[in-house]
PDB file of C-alpha atoms in Angstrom:
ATOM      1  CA  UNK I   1       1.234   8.858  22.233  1.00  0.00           C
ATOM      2  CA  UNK I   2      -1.517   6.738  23.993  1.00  0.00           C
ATOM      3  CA  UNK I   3      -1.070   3.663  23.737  1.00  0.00           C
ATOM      4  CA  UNK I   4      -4.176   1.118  22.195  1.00  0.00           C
ATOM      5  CA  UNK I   5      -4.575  -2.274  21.353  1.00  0.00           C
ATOM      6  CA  UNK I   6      -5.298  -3.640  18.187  1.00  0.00           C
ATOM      7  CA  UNK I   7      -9.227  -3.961  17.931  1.00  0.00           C
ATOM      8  CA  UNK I   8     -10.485  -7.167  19.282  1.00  0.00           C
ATOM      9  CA  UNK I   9     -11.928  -8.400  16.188  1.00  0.00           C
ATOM     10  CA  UNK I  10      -8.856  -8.179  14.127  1.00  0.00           C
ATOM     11  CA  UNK I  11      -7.133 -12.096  14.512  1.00  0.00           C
ATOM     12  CA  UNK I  12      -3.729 -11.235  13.085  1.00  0.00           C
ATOM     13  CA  UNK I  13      -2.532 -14.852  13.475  1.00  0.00           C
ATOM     14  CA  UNK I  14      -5.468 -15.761  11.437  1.00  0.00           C
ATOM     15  CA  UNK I  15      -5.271 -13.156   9.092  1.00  0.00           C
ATOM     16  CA  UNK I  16      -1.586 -12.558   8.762  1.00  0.00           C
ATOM     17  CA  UNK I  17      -0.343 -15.853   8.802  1.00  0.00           C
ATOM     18  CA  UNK I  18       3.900 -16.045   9.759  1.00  0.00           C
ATOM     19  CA  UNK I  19       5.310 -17.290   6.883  1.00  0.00           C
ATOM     20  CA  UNK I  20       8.919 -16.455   6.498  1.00  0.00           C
ATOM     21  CA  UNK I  21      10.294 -13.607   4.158  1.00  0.00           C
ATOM     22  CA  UNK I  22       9.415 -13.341   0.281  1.00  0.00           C
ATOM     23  CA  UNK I  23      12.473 -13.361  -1.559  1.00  0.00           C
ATOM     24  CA  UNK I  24      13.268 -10.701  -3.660  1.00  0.00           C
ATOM     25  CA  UNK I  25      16.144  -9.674  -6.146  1.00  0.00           C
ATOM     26  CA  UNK I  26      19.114  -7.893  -5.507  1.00  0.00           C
ATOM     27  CA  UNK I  27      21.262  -5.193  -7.563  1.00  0.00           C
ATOM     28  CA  UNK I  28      18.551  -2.273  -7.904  1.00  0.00           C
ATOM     29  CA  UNK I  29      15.644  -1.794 -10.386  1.00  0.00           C
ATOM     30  CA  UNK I  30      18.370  -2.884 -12.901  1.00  0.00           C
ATOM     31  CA  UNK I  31      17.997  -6.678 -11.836  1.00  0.00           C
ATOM     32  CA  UNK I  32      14.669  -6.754 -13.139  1.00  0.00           C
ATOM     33  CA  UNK I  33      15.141  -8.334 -15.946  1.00  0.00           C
ATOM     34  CA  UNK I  34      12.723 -10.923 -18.567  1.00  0.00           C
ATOM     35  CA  UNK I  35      12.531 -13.868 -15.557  1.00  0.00           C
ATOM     36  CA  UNK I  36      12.083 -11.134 -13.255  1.00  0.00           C
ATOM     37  CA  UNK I  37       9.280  -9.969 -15.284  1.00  0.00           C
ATOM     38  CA  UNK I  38       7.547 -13.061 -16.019  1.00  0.00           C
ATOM     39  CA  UNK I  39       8.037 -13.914 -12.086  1.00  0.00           C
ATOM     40  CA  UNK I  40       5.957 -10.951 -11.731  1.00  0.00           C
ATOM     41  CA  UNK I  41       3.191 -11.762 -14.355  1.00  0.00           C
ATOM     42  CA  UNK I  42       3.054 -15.184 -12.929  1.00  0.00           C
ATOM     43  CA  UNK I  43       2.875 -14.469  -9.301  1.00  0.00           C
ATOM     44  CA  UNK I  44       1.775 -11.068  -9.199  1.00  0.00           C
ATOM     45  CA  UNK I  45       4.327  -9.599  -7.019  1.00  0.00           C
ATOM     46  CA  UNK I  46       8.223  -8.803  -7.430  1.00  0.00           C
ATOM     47  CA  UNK I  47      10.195  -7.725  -4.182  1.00  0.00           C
ATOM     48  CA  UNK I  48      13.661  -5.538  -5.069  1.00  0.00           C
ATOM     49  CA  UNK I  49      15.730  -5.251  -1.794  1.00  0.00           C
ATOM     50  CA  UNK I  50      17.879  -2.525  -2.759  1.00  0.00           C
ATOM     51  CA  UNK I  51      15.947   0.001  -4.881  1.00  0.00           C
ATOM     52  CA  UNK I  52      16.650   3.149  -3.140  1.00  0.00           C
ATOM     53  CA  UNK I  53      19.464   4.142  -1.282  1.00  0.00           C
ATOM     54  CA  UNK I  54      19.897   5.604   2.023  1.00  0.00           C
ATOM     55  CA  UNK I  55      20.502   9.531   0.922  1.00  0.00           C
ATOM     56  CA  UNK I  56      17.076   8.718  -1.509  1.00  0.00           C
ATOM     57  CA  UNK I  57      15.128   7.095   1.571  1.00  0.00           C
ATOM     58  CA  UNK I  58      16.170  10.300   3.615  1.00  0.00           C
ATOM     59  CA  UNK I  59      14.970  13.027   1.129  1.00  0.00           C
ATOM     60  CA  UNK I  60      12.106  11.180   1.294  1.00  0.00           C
ATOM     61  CA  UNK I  61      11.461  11.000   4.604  1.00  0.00           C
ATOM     62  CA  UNK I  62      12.419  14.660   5.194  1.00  0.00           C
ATOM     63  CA  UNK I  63       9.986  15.491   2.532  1.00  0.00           C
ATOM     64  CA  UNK I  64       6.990  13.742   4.352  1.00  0.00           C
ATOM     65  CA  UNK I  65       7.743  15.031   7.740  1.00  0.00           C
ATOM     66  CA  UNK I  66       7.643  18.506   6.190  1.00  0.00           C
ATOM     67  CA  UNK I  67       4.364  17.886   4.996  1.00  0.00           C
ATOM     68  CA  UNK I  68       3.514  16.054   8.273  1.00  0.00           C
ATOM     69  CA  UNK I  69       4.500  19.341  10.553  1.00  0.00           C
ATOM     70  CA  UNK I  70       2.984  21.820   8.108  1.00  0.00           C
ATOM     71  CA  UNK I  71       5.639  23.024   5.967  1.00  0.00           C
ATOM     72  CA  UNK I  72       3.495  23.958   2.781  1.00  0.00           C
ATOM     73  CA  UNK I  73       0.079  25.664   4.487  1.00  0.00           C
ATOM     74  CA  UNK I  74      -1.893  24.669   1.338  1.00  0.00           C
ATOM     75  CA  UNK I  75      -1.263  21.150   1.787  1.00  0.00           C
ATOM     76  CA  UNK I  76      -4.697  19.035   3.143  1.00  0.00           C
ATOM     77  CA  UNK I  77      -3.346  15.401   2.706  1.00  0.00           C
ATOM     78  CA  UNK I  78      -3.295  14.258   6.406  1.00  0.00           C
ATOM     79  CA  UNK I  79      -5.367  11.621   7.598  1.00  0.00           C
ATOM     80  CA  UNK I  80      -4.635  10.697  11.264  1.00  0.00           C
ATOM     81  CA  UNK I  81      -4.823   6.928  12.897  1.00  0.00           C
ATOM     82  CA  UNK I  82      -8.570   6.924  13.739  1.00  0.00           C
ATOM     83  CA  UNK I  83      -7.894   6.607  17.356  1.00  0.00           C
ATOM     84  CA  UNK I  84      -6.156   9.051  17.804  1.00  0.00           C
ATOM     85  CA  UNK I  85      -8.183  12.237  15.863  1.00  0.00           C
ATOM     86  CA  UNK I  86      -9.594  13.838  18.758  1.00  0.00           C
ATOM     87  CA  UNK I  87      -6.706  14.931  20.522  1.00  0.00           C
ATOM     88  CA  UNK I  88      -4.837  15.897  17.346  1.00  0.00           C
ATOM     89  CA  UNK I  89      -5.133  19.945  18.408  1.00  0.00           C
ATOM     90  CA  UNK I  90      -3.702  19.394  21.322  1.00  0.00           C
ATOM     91  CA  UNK I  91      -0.731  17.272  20.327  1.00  0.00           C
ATOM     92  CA  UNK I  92       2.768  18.258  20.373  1.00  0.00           C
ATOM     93  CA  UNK I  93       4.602  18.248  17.011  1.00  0.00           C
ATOM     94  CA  UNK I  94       6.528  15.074  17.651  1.00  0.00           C
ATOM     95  CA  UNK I  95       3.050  13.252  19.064  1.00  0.00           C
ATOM     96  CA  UNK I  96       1.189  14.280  15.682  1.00  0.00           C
ATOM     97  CA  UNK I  97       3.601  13.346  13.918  1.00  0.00           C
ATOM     98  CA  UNK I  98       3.371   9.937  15.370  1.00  0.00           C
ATOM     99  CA  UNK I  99      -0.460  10.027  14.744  1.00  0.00           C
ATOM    100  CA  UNK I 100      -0.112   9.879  10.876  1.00  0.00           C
ATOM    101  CA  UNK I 101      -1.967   7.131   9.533  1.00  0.00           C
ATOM    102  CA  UNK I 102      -1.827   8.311   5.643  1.00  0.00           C
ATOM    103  CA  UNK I 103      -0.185  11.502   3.745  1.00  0.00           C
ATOM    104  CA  UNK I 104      -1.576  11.436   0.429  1.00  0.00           C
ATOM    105  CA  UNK I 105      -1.425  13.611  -3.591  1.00  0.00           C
ATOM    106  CA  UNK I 106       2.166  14.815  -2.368  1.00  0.00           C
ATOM    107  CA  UNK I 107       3.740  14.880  -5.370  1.00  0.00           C
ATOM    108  CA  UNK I 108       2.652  18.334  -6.474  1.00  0.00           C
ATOM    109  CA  UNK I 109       3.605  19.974  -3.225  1.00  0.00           C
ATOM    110  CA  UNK I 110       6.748  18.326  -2.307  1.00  0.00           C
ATOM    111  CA  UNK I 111       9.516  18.251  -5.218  1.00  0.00           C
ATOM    112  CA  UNK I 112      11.398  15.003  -2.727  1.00  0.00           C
ATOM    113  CA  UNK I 113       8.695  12.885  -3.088  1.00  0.00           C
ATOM    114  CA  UNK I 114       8.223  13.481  -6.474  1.00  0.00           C
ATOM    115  CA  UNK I 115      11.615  12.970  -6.967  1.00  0.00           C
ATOM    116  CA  UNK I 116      11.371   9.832  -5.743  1.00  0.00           C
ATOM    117  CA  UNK I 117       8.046   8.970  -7.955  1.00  0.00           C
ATOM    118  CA  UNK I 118      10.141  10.241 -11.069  1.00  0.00           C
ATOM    119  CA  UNK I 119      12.784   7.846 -10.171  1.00  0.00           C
ATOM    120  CA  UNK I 120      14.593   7.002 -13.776  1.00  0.00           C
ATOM    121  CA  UNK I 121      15.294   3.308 -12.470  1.00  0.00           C
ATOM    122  CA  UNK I 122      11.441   2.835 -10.725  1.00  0.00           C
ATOM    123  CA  UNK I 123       9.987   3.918 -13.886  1.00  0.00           C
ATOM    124  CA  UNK I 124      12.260   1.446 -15.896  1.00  0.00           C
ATOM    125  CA  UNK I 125      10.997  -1.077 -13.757  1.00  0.00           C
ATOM    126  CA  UNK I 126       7.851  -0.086 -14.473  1.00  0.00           C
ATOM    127  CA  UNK I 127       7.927  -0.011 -17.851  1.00  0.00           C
ATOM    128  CA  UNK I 128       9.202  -3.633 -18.185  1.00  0.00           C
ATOM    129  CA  UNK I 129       6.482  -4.732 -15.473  1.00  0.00           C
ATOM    130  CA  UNK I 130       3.372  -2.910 -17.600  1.00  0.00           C
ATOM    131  CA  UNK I 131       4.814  -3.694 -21.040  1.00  0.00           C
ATOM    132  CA  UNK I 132       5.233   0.462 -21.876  1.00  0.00           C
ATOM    133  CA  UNK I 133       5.448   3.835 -20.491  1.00  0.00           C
ATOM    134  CA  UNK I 134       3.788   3.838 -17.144  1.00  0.00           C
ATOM    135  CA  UNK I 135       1.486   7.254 -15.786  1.00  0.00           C
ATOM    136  CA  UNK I 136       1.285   8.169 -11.868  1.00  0.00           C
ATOM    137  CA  UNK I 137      -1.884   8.374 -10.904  1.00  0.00           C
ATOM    138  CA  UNK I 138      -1.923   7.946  -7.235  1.00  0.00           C
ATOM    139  CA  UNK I 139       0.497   8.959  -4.316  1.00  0.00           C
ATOM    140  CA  UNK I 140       0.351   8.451  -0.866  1.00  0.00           C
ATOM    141  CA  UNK I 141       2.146   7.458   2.313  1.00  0.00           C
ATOM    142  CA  UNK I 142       0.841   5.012   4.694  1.00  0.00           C
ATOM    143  CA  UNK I 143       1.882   4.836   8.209  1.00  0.00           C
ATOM    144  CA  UNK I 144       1.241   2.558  11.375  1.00  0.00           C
ATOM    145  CA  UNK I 145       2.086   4.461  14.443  1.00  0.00           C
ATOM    146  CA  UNK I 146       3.768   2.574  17.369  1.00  0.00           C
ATOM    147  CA  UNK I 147       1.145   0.407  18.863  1.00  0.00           C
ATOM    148  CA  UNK I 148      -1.741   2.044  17.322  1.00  0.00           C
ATOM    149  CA  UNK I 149      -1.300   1.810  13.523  1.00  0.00           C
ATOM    150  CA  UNK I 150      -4.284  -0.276  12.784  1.00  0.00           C
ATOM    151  CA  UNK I 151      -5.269  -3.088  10.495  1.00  0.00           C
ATOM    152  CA  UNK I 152      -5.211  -2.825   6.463  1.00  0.00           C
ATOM    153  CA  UNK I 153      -8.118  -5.734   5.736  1.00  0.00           C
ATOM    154  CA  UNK I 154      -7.195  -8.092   2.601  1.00  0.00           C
ATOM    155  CA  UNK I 155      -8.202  -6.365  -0.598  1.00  0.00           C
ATOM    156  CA  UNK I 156      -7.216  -5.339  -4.446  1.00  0.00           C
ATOM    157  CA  UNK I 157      -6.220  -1.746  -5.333  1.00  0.00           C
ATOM    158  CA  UNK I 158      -8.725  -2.034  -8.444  1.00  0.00           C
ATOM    159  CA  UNK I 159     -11.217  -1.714  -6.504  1.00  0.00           C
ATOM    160  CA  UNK I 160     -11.043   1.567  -5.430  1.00  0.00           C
ATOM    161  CA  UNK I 161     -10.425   2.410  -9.413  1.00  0.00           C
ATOM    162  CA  UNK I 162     -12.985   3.493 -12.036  1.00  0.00           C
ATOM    163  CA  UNK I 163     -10.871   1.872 -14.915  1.00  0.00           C
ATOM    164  CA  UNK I 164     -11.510  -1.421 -16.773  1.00  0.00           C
ATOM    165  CA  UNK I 165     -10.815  -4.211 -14.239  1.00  0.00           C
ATOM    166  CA  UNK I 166      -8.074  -5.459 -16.683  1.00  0.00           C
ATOM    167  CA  UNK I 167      -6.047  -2.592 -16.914  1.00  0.00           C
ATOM    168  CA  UNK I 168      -2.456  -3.275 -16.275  1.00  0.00           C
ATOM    169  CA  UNK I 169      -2.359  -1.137 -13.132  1.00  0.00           C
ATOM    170  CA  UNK I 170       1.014  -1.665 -10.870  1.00  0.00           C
ATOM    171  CA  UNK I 171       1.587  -0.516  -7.167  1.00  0.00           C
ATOM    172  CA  UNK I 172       5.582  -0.083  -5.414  1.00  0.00           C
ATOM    173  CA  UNK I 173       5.299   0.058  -2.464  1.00  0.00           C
ATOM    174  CA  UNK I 174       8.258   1.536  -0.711  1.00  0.00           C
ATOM    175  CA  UNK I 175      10.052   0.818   2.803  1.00  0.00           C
ATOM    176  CA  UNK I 176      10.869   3.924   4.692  1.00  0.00           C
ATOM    177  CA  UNK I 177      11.370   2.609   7.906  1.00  0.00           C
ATOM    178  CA  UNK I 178      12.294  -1.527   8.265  1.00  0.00           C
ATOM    179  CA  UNK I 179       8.896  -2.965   7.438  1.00  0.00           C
ATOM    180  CA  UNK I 180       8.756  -6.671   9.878  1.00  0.00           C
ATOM    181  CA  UNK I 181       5.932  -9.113  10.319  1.00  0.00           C
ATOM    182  CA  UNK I 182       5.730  -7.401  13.598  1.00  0.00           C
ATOM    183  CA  UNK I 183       4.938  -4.145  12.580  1.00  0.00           C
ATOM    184  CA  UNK I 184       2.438  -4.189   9.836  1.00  0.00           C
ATOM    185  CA  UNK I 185       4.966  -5.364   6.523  1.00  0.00           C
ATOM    186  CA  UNK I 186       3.033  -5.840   3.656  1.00  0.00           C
ATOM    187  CA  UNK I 187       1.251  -9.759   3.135  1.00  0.00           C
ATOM    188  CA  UNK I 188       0.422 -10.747  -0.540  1.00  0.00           C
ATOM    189  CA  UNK I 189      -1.289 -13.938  -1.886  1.00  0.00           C
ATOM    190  CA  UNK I 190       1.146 -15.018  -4.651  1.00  0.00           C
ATOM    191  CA  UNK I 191      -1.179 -15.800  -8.206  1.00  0.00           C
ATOM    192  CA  UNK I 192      -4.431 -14.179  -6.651  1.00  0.00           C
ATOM    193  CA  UNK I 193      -4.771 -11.939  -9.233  1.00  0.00           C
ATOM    194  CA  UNK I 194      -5.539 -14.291 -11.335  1.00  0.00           C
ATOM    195  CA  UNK I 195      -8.432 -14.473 -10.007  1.00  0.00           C
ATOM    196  CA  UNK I 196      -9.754 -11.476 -11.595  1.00  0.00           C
ATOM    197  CA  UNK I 197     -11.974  -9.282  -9.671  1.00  0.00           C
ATOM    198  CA  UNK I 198     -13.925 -10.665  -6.224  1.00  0.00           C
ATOM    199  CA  UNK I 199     -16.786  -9.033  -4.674  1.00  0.00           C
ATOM    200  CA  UNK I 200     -14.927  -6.407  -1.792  1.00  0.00           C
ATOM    201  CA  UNK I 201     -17.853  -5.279   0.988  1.00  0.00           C
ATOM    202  CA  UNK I 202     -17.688  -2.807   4.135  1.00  0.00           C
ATOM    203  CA  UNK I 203     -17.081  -4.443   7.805  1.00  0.00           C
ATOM    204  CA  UNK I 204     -13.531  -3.254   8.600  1.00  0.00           C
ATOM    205  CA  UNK I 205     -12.743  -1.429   5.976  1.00  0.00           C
ATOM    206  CA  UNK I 206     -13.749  -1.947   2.386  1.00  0.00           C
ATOM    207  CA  UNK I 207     -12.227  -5.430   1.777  1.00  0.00           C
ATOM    208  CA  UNK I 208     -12.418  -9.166   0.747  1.00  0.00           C
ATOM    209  CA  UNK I 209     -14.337 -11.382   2.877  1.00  0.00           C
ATOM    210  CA  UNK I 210     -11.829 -12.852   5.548  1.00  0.00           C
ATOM    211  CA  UNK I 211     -13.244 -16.357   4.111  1.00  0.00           C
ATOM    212  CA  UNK I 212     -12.519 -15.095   0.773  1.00  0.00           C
ATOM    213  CA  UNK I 213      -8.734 -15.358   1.061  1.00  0.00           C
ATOM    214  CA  UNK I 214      -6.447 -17.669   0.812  1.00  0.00           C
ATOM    215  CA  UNK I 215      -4.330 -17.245   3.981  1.00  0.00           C
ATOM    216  CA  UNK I 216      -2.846 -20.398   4.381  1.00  0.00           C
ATOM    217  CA  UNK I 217      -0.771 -19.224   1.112  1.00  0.00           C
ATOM    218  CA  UNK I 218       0.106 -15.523   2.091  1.00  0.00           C
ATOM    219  CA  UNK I 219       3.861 -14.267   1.906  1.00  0.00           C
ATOM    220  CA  UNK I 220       5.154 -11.911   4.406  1.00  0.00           C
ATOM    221  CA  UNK I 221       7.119  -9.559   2.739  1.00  0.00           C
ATOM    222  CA  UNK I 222       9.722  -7.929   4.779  1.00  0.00           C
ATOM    223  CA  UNK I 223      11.429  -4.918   3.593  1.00  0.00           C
ATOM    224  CA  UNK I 224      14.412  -2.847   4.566  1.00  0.00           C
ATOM    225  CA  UNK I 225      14.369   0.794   4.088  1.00  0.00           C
ATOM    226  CA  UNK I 226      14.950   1.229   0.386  1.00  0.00           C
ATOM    227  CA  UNK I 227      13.416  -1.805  -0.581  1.00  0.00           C
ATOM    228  CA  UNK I 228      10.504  -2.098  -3.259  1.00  0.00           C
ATOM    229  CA  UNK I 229       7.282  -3.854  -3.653  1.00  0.00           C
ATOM    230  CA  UNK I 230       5.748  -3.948  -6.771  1.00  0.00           C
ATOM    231  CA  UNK I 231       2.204  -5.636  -7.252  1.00  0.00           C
ATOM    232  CA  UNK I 232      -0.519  -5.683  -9.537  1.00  0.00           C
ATOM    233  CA  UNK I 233      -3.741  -4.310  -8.591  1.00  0.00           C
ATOM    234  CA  UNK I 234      -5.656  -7.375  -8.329  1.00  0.00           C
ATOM    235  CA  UNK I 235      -3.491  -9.059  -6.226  1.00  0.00           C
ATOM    236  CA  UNK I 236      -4.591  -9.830  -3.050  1.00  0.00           C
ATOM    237  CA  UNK I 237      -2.772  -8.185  -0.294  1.00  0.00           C
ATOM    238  CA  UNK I 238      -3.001  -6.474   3.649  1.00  0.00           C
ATOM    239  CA  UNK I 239      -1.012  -5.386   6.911  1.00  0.00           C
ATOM    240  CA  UNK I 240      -1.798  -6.357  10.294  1.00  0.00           C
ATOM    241  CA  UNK I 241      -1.339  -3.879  12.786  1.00  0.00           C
ATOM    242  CA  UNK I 242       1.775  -2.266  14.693  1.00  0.00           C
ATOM    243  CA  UNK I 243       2.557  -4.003  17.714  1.00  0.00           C
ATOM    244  CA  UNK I 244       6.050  -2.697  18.356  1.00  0.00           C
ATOM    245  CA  UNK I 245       7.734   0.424  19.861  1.00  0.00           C
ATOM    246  CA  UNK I 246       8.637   1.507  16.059  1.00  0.00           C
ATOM    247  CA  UNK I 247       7.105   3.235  13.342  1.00  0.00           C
ATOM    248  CA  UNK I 248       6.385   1.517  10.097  1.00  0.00           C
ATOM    249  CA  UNK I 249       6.178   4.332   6.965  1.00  0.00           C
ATOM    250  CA  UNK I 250       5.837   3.630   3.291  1.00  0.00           C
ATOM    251  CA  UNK I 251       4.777   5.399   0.007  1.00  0.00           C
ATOM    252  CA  UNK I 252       2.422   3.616  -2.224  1.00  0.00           C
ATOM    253  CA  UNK I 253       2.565   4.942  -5.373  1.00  0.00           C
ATOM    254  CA  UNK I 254       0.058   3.537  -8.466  1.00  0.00           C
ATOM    255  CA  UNK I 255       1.059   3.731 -12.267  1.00  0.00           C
ATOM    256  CA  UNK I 256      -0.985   2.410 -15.331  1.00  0.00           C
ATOM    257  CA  UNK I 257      -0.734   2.985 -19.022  1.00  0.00           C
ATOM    258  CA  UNK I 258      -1.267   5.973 -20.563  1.00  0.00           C
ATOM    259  CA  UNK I 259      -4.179   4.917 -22.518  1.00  0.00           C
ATOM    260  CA  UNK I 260      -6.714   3.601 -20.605  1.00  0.00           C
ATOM    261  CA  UNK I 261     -10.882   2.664 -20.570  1.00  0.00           C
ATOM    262  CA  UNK I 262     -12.589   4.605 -17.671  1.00  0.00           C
ATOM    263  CA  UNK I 263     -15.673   3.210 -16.386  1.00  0.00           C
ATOM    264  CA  UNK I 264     -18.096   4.547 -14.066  1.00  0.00           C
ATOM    265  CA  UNK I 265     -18.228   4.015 -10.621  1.00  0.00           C
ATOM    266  CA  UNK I 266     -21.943   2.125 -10.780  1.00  0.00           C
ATOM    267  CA  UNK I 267     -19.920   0.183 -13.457  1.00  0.00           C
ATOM    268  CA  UNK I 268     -16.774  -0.357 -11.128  1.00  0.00           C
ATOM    269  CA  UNK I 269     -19.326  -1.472  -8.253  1.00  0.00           C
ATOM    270  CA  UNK I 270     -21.025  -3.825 -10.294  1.00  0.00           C
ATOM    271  CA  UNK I 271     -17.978  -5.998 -10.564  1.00  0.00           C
ATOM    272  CA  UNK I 272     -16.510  -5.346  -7.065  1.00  0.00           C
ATOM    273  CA  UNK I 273     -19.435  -4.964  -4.997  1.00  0.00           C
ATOM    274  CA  UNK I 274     -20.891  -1.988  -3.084  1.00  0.00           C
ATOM    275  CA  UNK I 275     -21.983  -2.417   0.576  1.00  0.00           C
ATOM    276  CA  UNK I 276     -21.561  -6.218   0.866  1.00  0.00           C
ATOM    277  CA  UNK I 277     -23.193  -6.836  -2.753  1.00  0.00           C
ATOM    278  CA  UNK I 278     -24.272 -10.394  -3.115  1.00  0.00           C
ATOM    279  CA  UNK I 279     -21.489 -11.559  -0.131  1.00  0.00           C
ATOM    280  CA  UNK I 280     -22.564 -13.224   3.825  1.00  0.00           C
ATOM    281  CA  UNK I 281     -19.984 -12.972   6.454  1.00  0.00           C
TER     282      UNK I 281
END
């Protein structure tokens, strides 16, 4: 794989500011208890350590690679690290494999991975997090490649939604590989999603204004493999790039309650912006 440097205008130290690990609980989805809960509500985030075990983590795994290589022909959910998309034909297996920027709406052609979104203790969590029964709604896996995987700007997951900014929508976020400040671990803002919704525009991606966010306050949240991330969609949250030898893979799955308001996506944009709406940077 070719190696690239992150793109100049991306100032991880800036951006992604070193703060020592979030803690987390301990004892599987079953720690999550009422002060677990309310820890959540309060700071929008809840970090479980030990959530999946290592046969679960490989079943995963195995099930994305075998969507990676080609193993179901119907399957179209490959995106590739934008640097690397031209030379994707001509890539061995292992190199396009190592290319994978995001897999994504698995669930339906891999019975692993949605194994692992069925999970009887995840959706526990889940249902003590959102207050009832929790619905998937989105799947996908997000990697950063060894020195290439890119920048994830600062933004919120709603969004990208055409629901009711206030729905209760939760994210988990799950390690596959060891996820390190060094290659690309998730960064939250604790209590940012109490912000409600703020204006999102297009530079590097689509994204909060760098000025926008409250850096100085972000949490670096190192995972193992196994470990969970759970956080609401308006929290504010990002991943610098990879700049080690080792890959960094995760699945990002989205739940919300079954009943829900949909709103339009001229309605969605009015709230979060469209373009740069009403925002200088």
């Amino acid at each position: 794989v070719q190696r690239m440097s992150a793109p100049a205008e991306v100032r991880h130290e800036e951006l992604f500011r070193d703060s020592g690990p979030a803690e987390g609980v301990v004892g599987g989805f079953g720690a999550v208890g009422q002060a677990e809960v309310e820890r959540f509500h309060a700071e929008g985030y809840l970090v479980v350590q030990d959530a999946f075990d290592a046969d679960e983590i490989q079943d995963a795994l195995d099930g994305l690679t075998y969507l990676m290589d080609g193993g179901d022909g119907e399957f179209r959910g490959v995106q590739y690290e934008p640097s690397m998309r031209e030379g994707i034909a001509d890539m061995t297996v292992e190199a396009r494999r190592a290319a994978v920027r995001k897999v994504f709406n698995f669930v339906d052609h891999e019975a692993r991975l949605k194994a692992t979104s069925e999970h009887a203790g995840l959706l526990g969590a889940l249902e003590r997090l959102i207050g009832e029964p929790s619905v998937l709604f989105q799947d996908m896996a997000l990697s950063k490649p060894p020195h290439v995987g890119s920048e994830k700007p600062w933004h919120q997951d709603c969004a990208y939604f055409d629901f009711r900014h206030d729905t209760p929508v939760v994210a988990a976020w799950i390690a596959l590989d060891e996820a390190t400040y060094e290659n690309g671990c998730m960064h939250v803002v604790p209590g940012s999603h109490r912000k409600g919704p703020i204006v999102h525009f297009q530079r590097r991606d689509w994204q909060i204004c760098d000025t926008d966010v409250a850096t100085t306050e972000n949490v670096v949240v190192t995972l193992r493999p196994g470990g969970c991330l759970f956080f609401h969609g308006l929290c504010h949250h990002g991943t610098p790039p990879n700049s080690t030898d080792s890959p960094r893979r995760a699945l990002q799955l989205h739940y919300r309650p079954a009943e829900i308001v949909n709103v339009t996506r001229e309605d969605r944009l009015a709230v979060f912006g469209d373009e740069g709406k009403d925002v200088t940077c």
